[in-house]
Amino acid sequence: MNVAGQVVGGGIGDILVRQQSGSRLEVGDLLVSEEENSILILEVFGLQYGSQIDGRVQEMMSGVILEEEPPDAEFYEPNFVNYVMARVKALARVNRDLSVNLPKSLPAFFGKLRIISSEDLKFLQGGGRDRIFIGYIRSGSKVIRDAKVWLDARDIFTHHLLIPATTGRGKSNLVKCILYHLLDSSGVGALVLDAHNEYYGLNGEIGLSSHPDARNSLVYYTPTDPPPGSRHLTISLDTIRPDHFEGIVEFSDAQVRTMRKYYSDYRGEWISQIMLTDLSMLGEAESRRDAETRSITMAVLQQKIRQALDLEVDRENNVVVSRHNVFDSVRGGRTADDVVQNIEEGRVVVLDTSKLNDEAELVVGSIIATRILDHYREAKTRGILREKPVATIVIEEAPRVIGEEVLQSRTNNIYSTIAREGRKFKVGLTAVTQLSSVIPKAILANMNTKIILGNEMKMERMALIESASQDLSEDDRTIASLDRGEAIITSIFVPFALPIQIPHFEEIARQHPPPAPGTARVKVF
Amino acid sequence: MQSMAGHRPLDTLVRNLRAGLTNMVHNDVVMTREGRPGLELKPEAFRPIARTNAPARMAFVDGGNGTVAESPNFVISLNRLYCGLFRGRDRTGAPPDPRIEFFSLVVRRAAHTETEYKTEYDVSLFPHDDSHRRYMPTEYDVKASIRDTPTGSDPRIPSLSRSLGEWRMARATVQTLERGDILVMDGSLTTLDRIESSYAQDLYRSAQDRGVVVCALAKTSRLLTRGGEPLLDRVHEISAGTGHGMWCIEVAEQVSSHDRGFVMAVKLHPNAAFPFRFEILREQFLEMDNAEKDRILSSMAANSCDVSFLGYPYGLVDADRYAQVRNSDVAMYGALLESRLRMDGDLAGILRSMRAYGAHERLNGVSS
């Protein structure tokens, strides 16, 4: 046995281990205690110095070295006298039959521990059609390439997935990896609002389009110059309803009433009618005061809709046009339905929203997400929900729609509705964020899988620790020290919080086996 | 009335110290007992200690004891004996039983004659392993070492088993050493009585038979010069003029009839803060040539470069670490003993007696 340390004290949740000299333990290292019919997996969450020499004597020794620089002076038996103590906690007990339990006992006092090996992780299930590869088990910074973490896609996406991290810790790479594996699964359909247009893979870059089954499983919408096989992102203004703005754009009661009145009167043309309304013609038969009020309300409403959807009014032709070509008063009537249909067929639909402003992007998502939820609700009512794949909405900077402030100041939006009750209808949210702390605790706790990447901000770490599916109370420093691509999975679907190394997307794409001849389904859009 | 501020006993004390201990006239020869001759402490008498690349193997022996329980009629002690082997800075294997632990029970009981009331002692020793008895003193010898005192109790009782045990441990260690090896005792080669002297004699005989050199090194010394100055302080002062970084000076062939060592003062590292008292078994020392003396001193110096205590042999630091009986050890065994006493109804009186004897601890708890 390659001994890494020995148990010398502590208690449940905080066991003290003296490091074997030369083993160089790291925060996050996984250790194993071999027991009679099982192994106990433990994780290092803290490291500190230990010494047989009193602290004041140590300081004196340092003074001697620094101030006197004595010749021929050294530390005798340095590994014996001065050493490193690791604070570890037990993560899981793996029984001989590979069943896994939460540990309720301590490893043997003075028991020797070794670094984990792939043999110890055989209990991790392998891949499969509806399973997605998240990464390799990681012990500290050491990656165990034989121990791969595959999660059941239907489980994790139904119960919402949170990907929290600060900039530069590998969020986009992780999302790309997850989506790439989703392309192998027909059990989950995904709507991806790609605000940076970084997932598809354009101009020869490796992206989701590099997947061997991309033609069949991936649908890409972009507002300009769609590459072959992809579609033009055009959404008819007719498909937008007043409630699609709910919780995204802030309207006064009078503005909402006006919107509803126009929707009631003009149905699909309500936005065009509002935008084309001549303010001077308002309230011809009314009192001057009322006319002024209506005029102001309409003016502000026009301005808000114009800004939200990036619209312009072509007075010459008396039509409403979109600055980014996404919204159209004539074309794009089928887009939302097509997207929803693709998702219901288990495909990944990527919308390039990079040219849209925040609100327009969210409105586009809202239109489709509302439709998905409606379809799934209806499917449940009809008893056919089981036949449908899980649907997930991938949204970046999630606090824009499920942040505490947004939810308090505005009405609920479709995203928060999905976060709260989507699980019943197999509709989930995949929320990517730098600021978990501004998401209400009730919603955070409902996100039953979190893939936590590095985060320097204490407040963010605490929000995650408090809402984790496993006890991460001692992992504050561990999360802070996660390097790029390193993560911890906490989920109701894993036996313990799994430290992982997320692979580079390019590596995944290169390794992916090409489809067997004759198995690819071809779909021409 | 004299104010509190005006009453400064410490100031008076310091004045007395100054009067008594400063401006002393140097007389740089060690003050020995029984008029034994000492050597003059002068700069020319200092010999430098050279570094060596081939240090001798050295065995360091130390012991420790702690009182686990006591009452007016018994004392239970925990005794530890330890020996570590080093060559220069490196540990070089270990003797067969490097660390021995045993309990000693000394019971004081009434033993009246027709003419007087008196007490006698019964001594029992309890090792963890019976094979360890060869490192321990005999019960008879511990009993014979106990002296009658005016208070009826010899204050050395808790430590007697340990101090005799150190000689036994040293003798057992010597039997595993080879010609040219060095045995270093913690302290001095001084013995306090006939029994201890016979234990020391056993060691010396065995060492001489096997060609093992017996030494002792003491961190402190109460020896004075004839001028009344502390020997080691004075030696340190004189050494300043020699220019030697590491040095040795011979002090006396014998400082008392109870000490079989040739006494020296040594500084074993240039940056050592203090010199130490060092002894080599006199019979061996007197037969040594300078090369042999240098070999021993260089070997000691080669083990004295640890930053934690520059100039003090690391082997003795190590021996102290393992032989020491800490308060926590005493508390643990005390609690174990008490739990066993509780289980036996007949021993409840002993428990009461122990508690009554420990009343000062309770008072400390109340008044501190």
PDB file of C-alpha atoms in Angstrom, chain A residues 52-53 60-61 64-65 68 70-78 80-81, chain B residues 51 86 89 91 269 271 302-308 310 314 318 321-322:
ATOM      1  CA  GLN A  52       7.023  18.244  17.652  1.00  0.00           C
ATOM      2  CA  ILE A  53       8.661  21.552  18.522  1.00  0.00           C
ATOM      3  CA  MET A  60      13.498  31.163  17.838  1.00  0.00           C
ATOM      4  CA  MET A  61      14.916  28.635  15.369  1.00  0.00           C
ATOM      5  CA  VAL A  64      18.757  31.781  14.484  1.00  0.00           C
ATOM      6  CA  ILE A  65      18.635  30.916  10.795  1.00  0.00           C
ATOM      7  CA  GLU A  68      22.872  34.360  12.497  1.00  0.00           C
ATOM      8  CA  PRO A  70      24.934  29.619  11.219  1.00  0.00           C
ATOM      9  CA  PRO A  71      27.256  27.413   9.196  1.00  0.00           C
ATOM     10  CA  ASP A  72      26.725  23.687   9.284  1.00  0.00           C
ATOM     11  CA  ALA A  73      23.273  23.973  10.850  1.00  0.00           C
ATOM     12  CA  GLU A  74      20.299  22.024   9.602  1.00  0.00           C
ATOM     13  CA  PHE A  75      17.079  20.327  10.612  1.00  0.00           C
ATOM     14  CA  TYR A  76      17.706  16.803  11.784  1.00  0.00           C
ATOM     15  CA  GLU A  77      15.027  14.306  10.800  1.00  0.00           C
ATOM     16  CA  PRO A  78      12.944  17.150   9.332  1.00  0.00           C
ATOM     17  CA  PHE A  80       9.864  13.287  11.548  1.00  0.00           C
ATOM     18  CA  VAL A  81       9.875  16.466  13.610  1.00  0.00           C
TER      19      VAL A  81
ATOM     20  CA  ARG B  51      34.559  18.482  12.004  1.00  0.00           C
ATOM     21  CA  PHE B  86      22.742   7.959  15.686  1.00  0.00           C
ATOM     22  CA  ARG B  89      22.991  13.529  11.959  1.00  0.00           C
ATOM     23  CA  ARG B  91      19.479   7.790  12.939  1.00  0.00           C
ATOM     24  CA  HIS B 269      28.625  24.249  17.568  1.00  0.00           C
ATOM     25  CA  ASN B 271      26.608  29.245  17.198  1.00  0.00           C
ATOM     26  CA  ALA B 302      28.461  16.047  14.272  1.00  0.00           C
ATOM     27  CA  ASN B 303      25.245  15.254  16.130  1.00  0.00           C
ATOM     28  CA  SER B 304      24.826  18.801  17.452  1.00  0.00           C
ATOM     29  CA  CYS B 305      23.944  20.845  14.365  1.00  0.00           C
ATOM     30  CA  ASP B 306      20.163  20.643  14.624  1.00  0.00           C
ATOM     31  CA  VAL B 307      18.702  24.133  14.397  1.00  0.00           C
ATOM     32  CA  SER B 308      16.237  23.463  17.205  1.00  0.00           C
ATOM     33  CA  LEU B 310      22.429  24.256  18.160  1.00  0.00           C
ATOM     34  CA  TYR B 314      20.145  15.822  18.730  1.00  0.00           C
ATOM     35  CA  ASP B 318      15.328  12.678  20.674  1.00  0.00           C
ATOM     36  CA  ARG B 321      11.190  13.407  23.500  1.00  0.00           C
ATOM     37  CA  TYR B 322      10.590   9.681  23.873  1.00  0.00           C
TER      38      TYR B 322
END
